[in-house]
Short mmCIF file of C-alpha atoms in Angstrom, two decimals:
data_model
loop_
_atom_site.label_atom_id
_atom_site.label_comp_id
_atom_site.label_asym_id
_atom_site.label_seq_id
_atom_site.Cartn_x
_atom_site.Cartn_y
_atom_site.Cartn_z
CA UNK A 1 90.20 2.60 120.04
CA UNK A 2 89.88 6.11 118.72
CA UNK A 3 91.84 8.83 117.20
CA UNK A 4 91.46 12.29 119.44
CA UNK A 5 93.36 14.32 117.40
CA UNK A 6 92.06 16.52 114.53
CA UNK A 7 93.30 19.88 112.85
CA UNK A 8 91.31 23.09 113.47
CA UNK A 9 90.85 25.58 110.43
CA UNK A 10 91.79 28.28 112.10
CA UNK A 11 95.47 26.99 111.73
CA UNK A 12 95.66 26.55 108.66
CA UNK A 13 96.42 29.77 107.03
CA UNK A 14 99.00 29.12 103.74
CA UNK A 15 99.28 30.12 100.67
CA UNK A 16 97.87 27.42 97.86
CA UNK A 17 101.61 26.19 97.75
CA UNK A 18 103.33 26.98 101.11
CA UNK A 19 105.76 23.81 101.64
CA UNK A 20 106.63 25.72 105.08
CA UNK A 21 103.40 25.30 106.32
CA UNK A 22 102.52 22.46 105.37
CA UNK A 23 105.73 20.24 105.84
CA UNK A 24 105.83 19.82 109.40
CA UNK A 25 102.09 17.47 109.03
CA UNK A 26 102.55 13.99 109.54
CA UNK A 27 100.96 11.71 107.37
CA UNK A 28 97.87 9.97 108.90
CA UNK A 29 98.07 6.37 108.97
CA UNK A 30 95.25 3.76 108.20
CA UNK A 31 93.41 2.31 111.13
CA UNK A 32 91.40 -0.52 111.54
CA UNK A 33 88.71 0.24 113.81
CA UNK A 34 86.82 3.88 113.38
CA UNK A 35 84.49 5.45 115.32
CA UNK A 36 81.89 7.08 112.62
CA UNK A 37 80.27 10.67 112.97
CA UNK A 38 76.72 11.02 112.95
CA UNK A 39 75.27 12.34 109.04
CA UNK A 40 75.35 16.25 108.54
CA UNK A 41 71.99 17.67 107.70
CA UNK A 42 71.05 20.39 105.82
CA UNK A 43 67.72 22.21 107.66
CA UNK A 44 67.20 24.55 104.25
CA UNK A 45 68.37 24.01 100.45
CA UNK A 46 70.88 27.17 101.33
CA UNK A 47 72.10 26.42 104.82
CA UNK A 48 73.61 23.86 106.96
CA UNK A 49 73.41 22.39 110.89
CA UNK A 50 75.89 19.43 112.19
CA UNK A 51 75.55 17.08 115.40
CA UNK A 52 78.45 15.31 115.88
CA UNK A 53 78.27 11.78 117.94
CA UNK A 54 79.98 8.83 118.81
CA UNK A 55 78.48 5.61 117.21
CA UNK A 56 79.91 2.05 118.69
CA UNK A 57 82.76 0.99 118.02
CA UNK A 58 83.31 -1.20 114.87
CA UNK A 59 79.57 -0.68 113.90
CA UNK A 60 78.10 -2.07 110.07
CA UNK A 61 77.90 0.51 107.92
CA UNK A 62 74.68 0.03 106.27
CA UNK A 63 74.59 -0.76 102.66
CA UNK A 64 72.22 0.95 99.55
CA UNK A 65 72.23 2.24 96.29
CA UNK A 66 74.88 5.00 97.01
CA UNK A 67 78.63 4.50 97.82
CA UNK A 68 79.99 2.06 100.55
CA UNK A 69 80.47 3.93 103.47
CA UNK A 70 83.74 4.58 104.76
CA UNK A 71 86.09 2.37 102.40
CA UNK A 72 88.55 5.44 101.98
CA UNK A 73 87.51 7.12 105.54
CA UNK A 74 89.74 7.82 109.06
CA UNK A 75 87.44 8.84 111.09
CA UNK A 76 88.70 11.18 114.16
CA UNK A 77 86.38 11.13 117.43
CA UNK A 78 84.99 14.73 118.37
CA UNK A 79 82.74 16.04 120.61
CA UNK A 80 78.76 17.09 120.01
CA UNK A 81 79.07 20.12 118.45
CA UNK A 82 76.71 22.57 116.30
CA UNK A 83 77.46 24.05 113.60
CA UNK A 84 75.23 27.10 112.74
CA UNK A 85 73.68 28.07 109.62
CA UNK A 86 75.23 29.07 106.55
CA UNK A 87 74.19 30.88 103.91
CA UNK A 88 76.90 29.32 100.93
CA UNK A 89 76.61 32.09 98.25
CA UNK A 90 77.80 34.01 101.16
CA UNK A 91 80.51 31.77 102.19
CA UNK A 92 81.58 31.23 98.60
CA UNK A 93 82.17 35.20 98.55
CA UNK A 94 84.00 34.37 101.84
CA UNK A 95 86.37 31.78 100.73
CA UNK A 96 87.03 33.29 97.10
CA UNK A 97 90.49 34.11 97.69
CA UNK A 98 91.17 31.74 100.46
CA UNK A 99 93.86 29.16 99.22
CA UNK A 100 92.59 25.18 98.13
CA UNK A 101 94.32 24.30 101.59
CA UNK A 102 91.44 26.58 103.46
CA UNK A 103 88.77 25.59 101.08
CA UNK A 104 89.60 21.76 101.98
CA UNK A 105 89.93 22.27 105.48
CA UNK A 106 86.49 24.28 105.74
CA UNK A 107 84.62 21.91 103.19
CA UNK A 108 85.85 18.44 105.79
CA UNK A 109 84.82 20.06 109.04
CA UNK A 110 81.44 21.22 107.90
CA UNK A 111 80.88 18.04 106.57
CA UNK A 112 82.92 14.93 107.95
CA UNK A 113 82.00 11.50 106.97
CA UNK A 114 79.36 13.09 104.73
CA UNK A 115 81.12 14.56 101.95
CA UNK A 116 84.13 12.82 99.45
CA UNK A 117 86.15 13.83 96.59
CA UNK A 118 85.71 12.60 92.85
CA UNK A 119 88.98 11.67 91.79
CA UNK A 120 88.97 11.53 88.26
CA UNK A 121 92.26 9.68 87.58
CA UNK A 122 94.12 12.90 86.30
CA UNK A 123 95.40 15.95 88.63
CA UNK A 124 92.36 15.55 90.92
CA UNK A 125 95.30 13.94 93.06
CA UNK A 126 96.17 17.00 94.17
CA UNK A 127 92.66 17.06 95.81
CA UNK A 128 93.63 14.05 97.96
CA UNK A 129 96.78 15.76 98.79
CA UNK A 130 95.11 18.95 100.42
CA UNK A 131 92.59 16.35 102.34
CA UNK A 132 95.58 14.54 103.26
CA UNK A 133 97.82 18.15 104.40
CA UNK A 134 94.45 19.02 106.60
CA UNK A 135 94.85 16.10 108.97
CA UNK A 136 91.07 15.35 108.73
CA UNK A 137 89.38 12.45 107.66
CA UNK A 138 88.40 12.06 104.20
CA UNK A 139 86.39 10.09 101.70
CA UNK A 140 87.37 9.80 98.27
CA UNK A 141 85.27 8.00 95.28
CA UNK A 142 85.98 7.36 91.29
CA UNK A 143 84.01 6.24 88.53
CA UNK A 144 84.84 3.50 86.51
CA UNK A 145 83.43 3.56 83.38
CA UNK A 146 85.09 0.19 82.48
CA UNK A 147 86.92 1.82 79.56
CA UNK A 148 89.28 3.40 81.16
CA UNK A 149 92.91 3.15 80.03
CA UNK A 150 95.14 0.69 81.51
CA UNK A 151 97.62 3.83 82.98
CA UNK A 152 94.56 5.22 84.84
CA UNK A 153 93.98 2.07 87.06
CA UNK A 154 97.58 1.79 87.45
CA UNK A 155 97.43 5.41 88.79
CA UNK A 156 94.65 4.40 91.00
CA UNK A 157 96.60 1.55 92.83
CA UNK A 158 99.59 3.83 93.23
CA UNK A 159 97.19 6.59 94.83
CA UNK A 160 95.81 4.09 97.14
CA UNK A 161 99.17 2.80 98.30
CA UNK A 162 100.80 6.02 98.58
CA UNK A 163 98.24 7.53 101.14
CA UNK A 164 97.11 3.94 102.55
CA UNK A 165 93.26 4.46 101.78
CA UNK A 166 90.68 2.63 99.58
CA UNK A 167 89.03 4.51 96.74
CA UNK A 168 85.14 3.62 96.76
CA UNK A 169 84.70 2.84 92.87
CA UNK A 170 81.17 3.56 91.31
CA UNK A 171 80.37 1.33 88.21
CA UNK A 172 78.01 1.86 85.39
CA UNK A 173 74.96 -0.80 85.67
CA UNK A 174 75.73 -3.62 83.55
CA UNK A 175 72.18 -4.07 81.84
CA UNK A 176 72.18 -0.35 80.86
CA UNK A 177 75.73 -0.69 79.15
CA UNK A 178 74.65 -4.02 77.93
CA UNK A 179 71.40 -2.63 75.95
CA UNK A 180 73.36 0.35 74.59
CA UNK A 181 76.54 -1.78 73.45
CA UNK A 182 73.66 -4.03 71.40
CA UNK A 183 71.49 -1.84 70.41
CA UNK A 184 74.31 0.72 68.89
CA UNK A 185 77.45 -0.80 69.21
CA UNK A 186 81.06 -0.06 70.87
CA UNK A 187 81.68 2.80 69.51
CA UNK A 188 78.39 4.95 68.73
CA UNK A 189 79.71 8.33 70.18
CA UNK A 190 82.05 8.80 67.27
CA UNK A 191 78.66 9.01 64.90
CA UNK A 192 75.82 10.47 67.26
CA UNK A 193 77.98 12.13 70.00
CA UNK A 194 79.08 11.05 73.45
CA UNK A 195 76.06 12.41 75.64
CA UNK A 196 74.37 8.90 75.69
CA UNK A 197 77.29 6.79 76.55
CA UNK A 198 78.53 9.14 79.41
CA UNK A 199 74.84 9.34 80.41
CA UNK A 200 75.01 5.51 81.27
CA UNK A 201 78.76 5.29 82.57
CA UNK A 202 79.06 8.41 84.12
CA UNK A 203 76.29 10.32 84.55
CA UNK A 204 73.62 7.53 86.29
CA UNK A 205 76.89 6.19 88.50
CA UNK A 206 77.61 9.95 89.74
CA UNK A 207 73.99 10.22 90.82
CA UNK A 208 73.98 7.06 93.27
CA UNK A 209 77.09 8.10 94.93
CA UNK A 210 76.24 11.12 95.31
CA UNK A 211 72.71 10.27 97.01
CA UNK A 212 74.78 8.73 100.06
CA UNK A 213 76.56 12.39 100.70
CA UNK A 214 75.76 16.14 101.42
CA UNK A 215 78.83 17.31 99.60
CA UNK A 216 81.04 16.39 96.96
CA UNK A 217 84.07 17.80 96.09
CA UNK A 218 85.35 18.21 92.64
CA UNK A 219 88.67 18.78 90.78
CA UNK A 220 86.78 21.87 88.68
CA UNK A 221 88.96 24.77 87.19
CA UNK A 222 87.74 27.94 85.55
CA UNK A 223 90.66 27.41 83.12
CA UNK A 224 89.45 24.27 81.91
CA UNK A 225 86.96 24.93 79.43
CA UNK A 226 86.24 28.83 78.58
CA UNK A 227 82.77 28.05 77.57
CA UNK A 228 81.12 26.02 80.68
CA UNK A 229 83.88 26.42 83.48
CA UNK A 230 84.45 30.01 83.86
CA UNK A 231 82.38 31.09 86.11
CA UNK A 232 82.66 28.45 89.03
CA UNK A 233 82.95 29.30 92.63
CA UNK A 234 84.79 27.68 95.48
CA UNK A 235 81.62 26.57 96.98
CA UNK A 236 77.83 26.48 95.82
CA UNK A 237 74.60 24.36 96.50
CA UNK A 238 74.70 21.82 93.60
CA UNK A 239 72.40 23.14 91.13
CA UNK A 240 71.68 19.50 89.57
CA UNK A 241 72.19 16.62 91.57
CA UNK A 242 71.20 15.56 95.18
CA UNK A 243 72.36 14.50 98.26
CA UNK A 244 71.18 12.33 101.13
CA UNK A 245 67.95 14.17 101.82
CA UNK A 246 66.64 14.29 98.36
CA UNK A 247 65.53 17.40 96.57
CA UNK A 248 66.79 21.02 95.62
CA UNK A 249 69.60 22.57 98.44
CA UNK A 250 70.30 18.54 99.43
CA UNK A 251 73.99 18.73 98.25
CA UNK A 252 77.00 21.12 98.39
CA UNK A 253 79.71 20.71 95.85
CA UNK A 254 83.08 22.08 96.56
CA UNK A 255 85.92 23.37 94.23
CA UNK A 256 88.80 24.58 95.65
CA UNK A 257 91.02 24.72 92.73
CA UNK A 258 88.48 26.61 90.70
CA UNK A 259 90.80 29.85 90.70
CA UNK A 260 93.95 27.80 90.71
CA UNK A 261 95.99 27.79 87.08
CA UNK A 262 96.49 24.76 85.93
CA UNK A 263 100.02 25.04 85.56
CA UNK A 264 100.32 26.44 89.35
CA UNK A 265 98.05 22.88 90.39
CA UNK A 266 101.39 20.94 88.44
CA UNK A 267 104.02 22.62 90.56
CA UNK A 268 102.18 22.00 93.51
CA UNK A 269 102.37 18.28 92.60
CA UNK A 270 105.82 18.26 91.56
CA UNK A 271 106.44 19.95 94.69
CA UNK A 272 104.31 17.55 96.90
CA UNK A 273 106.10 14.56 94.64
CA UNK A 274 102.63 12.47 94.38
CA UNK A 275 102.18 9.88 92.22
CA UNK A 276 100.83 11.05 88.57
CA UNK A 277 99.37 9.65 86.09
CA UNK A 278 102.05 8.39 83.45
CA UNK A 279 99.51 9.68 80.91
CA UNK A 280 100.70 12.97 81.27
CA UNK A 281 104.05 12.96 80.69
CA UNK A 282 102.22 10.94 76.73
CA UNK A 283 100.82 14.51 75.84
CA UNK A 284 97.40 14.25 77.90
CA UNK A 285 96.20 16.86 79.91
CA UNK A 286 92.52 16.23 80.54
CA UNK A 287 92.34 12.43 81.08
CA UNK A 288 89.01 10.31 80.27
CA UNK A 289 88.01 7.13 78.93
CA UNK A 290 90.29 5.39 76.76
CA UNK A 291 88.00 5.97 73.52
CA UNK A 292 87.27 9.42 73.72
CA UNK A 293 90.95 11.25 75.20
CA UNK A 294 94.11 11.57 72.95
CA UNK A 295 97.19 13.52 73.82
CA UNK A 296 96.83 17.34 72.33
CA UNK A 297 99.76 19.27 70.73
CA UNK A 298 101.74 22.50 72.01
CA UNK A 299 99.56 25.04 72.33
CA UNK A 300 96.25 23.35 72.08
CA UNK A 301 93.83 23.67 74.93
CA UNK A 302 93.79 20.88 77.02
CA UNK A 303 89.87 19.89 76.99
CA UNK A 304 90.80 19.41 72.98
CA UNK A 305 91.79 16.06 73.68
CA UNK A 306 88.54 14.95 74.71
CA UNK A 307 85.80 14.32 72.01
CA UNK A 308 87.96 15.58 69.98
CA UNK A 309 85.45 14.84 66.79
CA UNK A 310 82.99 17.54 68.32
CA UNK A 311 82.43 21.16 68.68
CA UNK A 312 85.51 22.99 70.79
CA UNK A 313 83.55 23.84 73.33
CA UNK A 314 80.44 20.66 73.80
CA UNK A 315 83.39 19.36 76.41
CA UNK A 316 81.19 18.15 78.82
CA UNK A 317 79.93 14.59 79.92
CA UNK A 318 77.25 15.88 82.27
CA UNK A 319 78.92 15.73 85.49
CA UNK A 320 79.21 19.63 85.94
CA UNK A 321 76.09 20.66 83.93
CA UNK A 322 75.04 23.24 86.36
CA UNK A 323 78.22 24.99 85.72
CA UNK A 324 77.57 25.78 81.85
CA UNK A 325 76.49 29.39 81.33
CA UNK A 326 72.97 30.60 81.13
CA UNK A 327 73.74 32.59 78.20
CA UNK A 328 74.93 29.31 76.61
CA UNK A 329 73.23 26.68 74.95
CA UNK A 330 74.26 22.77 75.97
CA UNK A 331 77.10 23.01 72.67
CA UNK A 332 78.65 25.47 74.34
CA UNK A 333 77.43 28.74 71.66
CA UNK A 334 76.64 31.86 73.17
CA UNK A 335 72.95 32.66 72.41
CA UNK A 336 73.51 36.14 71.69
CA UNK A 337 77.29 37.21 69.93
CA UNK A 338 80.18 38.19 72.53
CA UNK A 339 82.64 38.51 70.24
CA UNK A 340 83.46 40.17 67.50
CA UNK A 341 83.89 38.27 63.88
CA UNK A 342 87.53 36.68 62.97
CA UNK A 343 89.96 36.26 60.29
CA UNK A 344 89.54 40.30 59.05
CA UNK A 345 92.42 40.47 56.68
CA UNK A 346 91.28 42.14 53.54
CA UNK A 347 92.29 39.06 51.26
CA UNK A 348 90.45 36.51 53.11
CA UNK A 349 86.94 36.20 51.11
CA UNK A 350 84.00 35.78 53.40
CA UNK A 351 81.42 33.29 51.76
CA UNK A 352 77.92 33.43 52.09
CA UNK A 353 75.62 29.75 52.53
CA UNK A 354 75.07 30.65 48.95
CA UNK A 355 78.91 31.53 47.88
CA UNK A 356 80.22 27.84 49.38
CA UNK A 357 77.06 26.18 47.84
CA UNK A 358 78.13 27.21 44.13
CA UNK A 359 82.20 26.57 45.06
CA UNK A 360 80.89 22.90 46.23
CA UNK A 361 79.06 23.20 42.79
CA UNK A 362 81.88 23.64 40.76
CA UNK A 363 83.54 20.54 38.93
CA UNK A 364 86.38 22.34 37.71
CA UNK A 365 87.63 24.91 39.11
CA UNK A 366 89.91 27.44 37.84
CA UNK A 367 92.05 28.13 40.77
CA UNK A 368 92.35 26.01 44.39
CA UNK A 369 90.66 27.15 47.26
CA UNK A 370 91.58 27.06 51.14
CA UNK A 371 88.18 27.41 52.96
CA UNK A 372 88.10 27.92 57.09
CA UNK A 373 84.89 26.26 58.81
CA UNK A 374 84.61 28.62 61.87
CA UNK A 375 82.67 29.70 65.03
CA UNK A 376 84.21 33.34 66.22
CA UNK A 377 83.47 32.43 69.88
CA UNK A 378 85.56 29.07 69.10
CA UNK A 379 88.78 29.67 71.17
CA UNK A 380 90.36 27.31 68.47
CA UNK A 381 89.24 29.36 66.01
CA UNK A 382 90.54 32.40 67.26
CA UNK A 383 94.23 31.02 68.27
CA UNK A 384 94.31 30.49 64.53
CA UNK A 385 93.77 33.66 63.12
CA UNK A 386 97.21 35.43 63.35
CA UNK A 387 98.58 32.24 61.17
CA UNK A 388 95.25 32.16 58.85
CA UNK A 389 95.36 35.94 58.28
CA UNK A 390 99.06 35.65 57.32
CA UNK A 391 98.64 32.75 54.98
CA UNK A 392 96.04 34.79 53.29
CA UNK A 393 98.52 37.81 53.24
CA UNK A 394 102.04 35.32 52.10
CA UNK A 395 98.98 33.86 49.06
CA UNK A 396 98.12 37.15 47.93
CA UNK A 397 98.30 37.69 43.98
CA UNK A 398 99.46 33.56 43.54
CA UNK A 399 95.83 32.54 42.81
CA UNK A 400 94.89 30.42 45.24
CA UNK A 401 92.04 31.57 47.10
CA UNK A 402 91.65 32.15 51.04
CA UNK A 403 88.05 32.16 52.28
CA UNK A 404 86.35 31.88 55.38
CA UNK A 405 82.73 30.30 56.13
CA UNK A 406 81.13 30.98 59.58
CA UNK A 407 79.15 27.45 59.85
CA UNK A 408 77.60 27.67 63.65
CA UNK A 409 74.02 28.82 64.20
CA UNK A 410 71.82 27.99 61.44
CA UNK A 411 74.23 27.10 59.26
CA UNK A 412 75.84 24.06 61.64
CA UNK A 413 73.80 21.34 59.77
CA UNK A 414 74.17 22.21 56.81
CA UNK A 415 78.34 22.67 57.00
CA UNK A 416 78.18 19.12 59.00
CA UNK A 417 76.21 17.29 56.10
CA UNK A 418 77.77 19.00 53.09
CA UNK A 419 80.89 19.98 54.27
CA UNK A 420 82.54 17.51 56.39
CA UNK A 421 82.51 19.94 59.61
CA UNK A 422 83.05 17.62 62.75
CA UNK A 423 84.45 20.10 65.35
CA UNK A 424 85.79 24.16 64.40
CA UNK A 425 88.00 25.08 62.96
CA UNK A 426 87.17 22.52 60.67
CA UNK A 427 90.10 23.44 57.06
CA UNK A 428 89.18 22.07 53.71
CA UNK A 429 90.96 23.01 49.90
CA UNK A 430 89.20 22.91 47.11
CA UNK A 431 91.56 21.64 44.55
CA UNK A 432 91.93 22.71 41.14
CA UNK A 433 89.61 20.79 38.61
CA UNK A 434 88.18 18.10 41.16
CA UNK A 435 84.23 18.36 42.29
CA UNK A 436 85.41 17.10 45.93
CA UNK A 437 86.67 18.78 48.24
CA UNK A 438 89.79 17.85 50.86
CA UNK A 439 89.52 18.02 54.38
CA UNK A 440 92.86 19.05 56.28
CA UNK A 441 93.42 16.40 58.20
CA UNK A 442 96.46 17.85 60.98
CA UNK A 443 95.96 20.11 64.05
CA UNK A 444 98.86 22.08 63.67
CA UNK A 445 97.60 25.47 61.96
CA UNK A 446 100.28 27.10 61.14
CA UNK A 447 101.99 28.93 57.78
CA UNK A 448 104.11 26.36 57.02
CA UNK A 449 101.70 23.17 57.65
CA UNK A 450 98.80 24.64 55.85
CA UNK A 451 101.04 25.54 53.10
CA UNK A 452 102.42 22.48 52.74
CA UNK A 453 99.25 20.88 52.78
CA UNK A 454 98.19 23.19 50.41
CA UNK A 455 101.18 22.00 47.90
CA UNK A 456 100.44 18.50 47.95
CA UNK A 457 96.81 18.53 47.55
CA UNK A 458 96.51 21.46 45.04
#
């Protein structure tokens, strides 16, 4: 038994959120028995060739180190085709303002049983939903770190049943998690940073899936995180992992939401009516482990709820490396300054390394202090500088003090071991007679919080 019938790309033509389009596409129902196509294989690291075949019916997917084959796959017969080269900086170019439908559509018949989507548990479900729209067959794979909150696997059942496929989970390997858990303890990211512990759940995991595939395709938006997602396009030769073949050019990693808002990715859902994660509707935007993702506030950026205790913009586990900036360092600062310095009103005081060194000094104080711990290329940073400019203004003339401290760069280390910095803008007051001082504890940075902080502490 086989299924004849696929969808060409030609026809599909919509906008990213064209219900008219788009309606009149039957689900695809699970089958039993597939018929498998042959691997695509990529001749050079920028171009790609495809022989379609027919392999027996029923056949045993071999088994390695890289995902099980086919546990989330409807495979539709075709015949042998060739697919010529293609150059994918060019195609990227190409595709730029094609709609996530396109992208999908081109990304599953260039690469059939040899490419899947990472479904991270959070609005990547709206990647399954353009696979699903498409009418091709389609893998899709998830990494379970084993700390995952209890919603998320909920959410992954509820995918599963709702498009009748099996998600092909990748786990960490137990010994790894096993020597770091001993050796450092549950919860060692909160002290030395989350690097090591995604390294072992995430990272490792990622890179056996993806050594079973030729392309991957990835939930990625250039909204997401200003300082390592802005510049991703809709298709590129995956600058640090690789695929089947082994070595630089083996893999292609898609993103067709990269140019999509998120917002515009929610109505399409809500449209669509796929199951969400109930997460969402808690305050959480960018969904993780369990550990290391809160809800975030009104306002805030969503990548603030993850790792929330480091810098605003070190929000990456290692999964998208090759998409940070090459004018950027791995914590997310700009090597050379892009933006101009913050918080200019005339009555905040700009303290030198030397300035906050003798206000630590001082064991009593004659008037309080409100200090700012900043980076100017901090986007948190700068979303608070109408409010901190204004406090400083409303303070005038009452003496208390308004200062600023720029504590990236060289300085970093220093604000982290003296001052209490654990991401920007990091807020402390320096009370009135007291040698220590108070870290503001709240994200909400406006007038009125910071100065009613400010009136109980001072």
């Amino acid at each position: 038994m086989a299924m004849a019938a696929t969808v060409s790309s030609s026809g599909i033509t919509s906008s990213a959120f064209s219900r008219s389009v788009i309606s009149s596409e039957p689900k695809v129902s699970q089958i039993g028995s597939l018929k498998l196509l042959d691997r695509v294989s990529l001749t050079t690291p920028m171009s790609l060739k495809k022989r379609s075949s027919v392999k027996p019916l029923n056949a045993e997917p071999k088994r390695n180190d890289s995902m099980v084959p086919l546990a989330a796959t409807m495979v539709a017969q075709v015949a042998e085709e060739v697919v010529e080269a293609e150059d994918f900086a060019e195609l990227a170019k190409k595709l730029e303002n094609a709609s996530p439908l396109e992208i999908m559509d081109k990304a599953l018949e260039m690469f059939g049983n040899d490419i899947a989507i990472a479904f991270s548990g959070a609005e990547d479900v709206a990647l399954i939903e353009y696979a699903h729209l498409t009418g091709r067959p389609y893998r899709v794979f998830s990494l379970d770190t084993g700390r995952l909150n209890p919603e998320t696997y909920r959410f992954f059942d509820a995918v599963e049943k709702h498009y009748g496929i099996r998600i092909e989970y990748m786990f960490p390997d137990s010994v790894e998690v096993q020597g770091l858990v001993r050796s450092k303890g549950l919860f060692s990211f909160y002290e030395d940073g989350h690097q090591e512990c995604c390294r072992v759940r995430k990272v490792r995991p990622l890179r056996r899936a993806l050594k079973g595939l030729r392309g991957w395709i990835t939930g990625q938006r250039k909204d997401q995180s200003p300082g390592t997602r802005s510049e991703i396009p809709v298709v590129q030769v995956d600058p640090v992992f690789e695929g089947l073949d082994g070595g630089a050019g083996s893999l292609v990693k898609w993103n067709p939401v990269a140019n999509v808002e998120g917002s515009d990715v929610w109505s399409f859902l809500r449209t669509m009516d796929v199951p969400v994660n109930t997460l969402h509707a808690a305050g959480y935007v960018s969904i993780g482990c369990e550990p290391c993702t809160r809800a975030v506030l009104p306002g805030q950026h969503e990548r603030e709820g993850r790792w929330w205790w480091e810098d605003a913009k070190a929000k990456e586990c290692g999964l998208h490396k090759g998409n940070i900036k090459e004018n950027a360092n791995v914590n997310g600062e700009s090597k050379k300054p892009v933006v101009e310095d913050i918080f200019k009103s005339e009555n905040v005081v700009a303290l030198s390394r030397q300035g906050i060194e003798n206000l630590v000094k001082l064991e009593n104080r004659k008037e309080p202090w409100i200090v700012v711990l900043y980076a100017p290329w901090c986007p948190f940073c700068q979303a608070m500088e109408a409010p901190y400019d204004e406090l400083a203004d409303k303070l005038a003339g009452s003496g208390i003090k308004v200062a600023k401290f720029r504590a990236d760069g060289e300085q970093k280390e220093f604000a982290k071991q003296e001052l209490q910095l654990g991401s920007f803008p990091t807020i402390l007051v320096f009370p009135k007679n007291s040698s220590r001082p108070i870290k503001y504890p709240s994200e909400k940075r406006d007038v009125d919080s910071l100065t009613s902080f400010l009136n109980l502490v001072r």
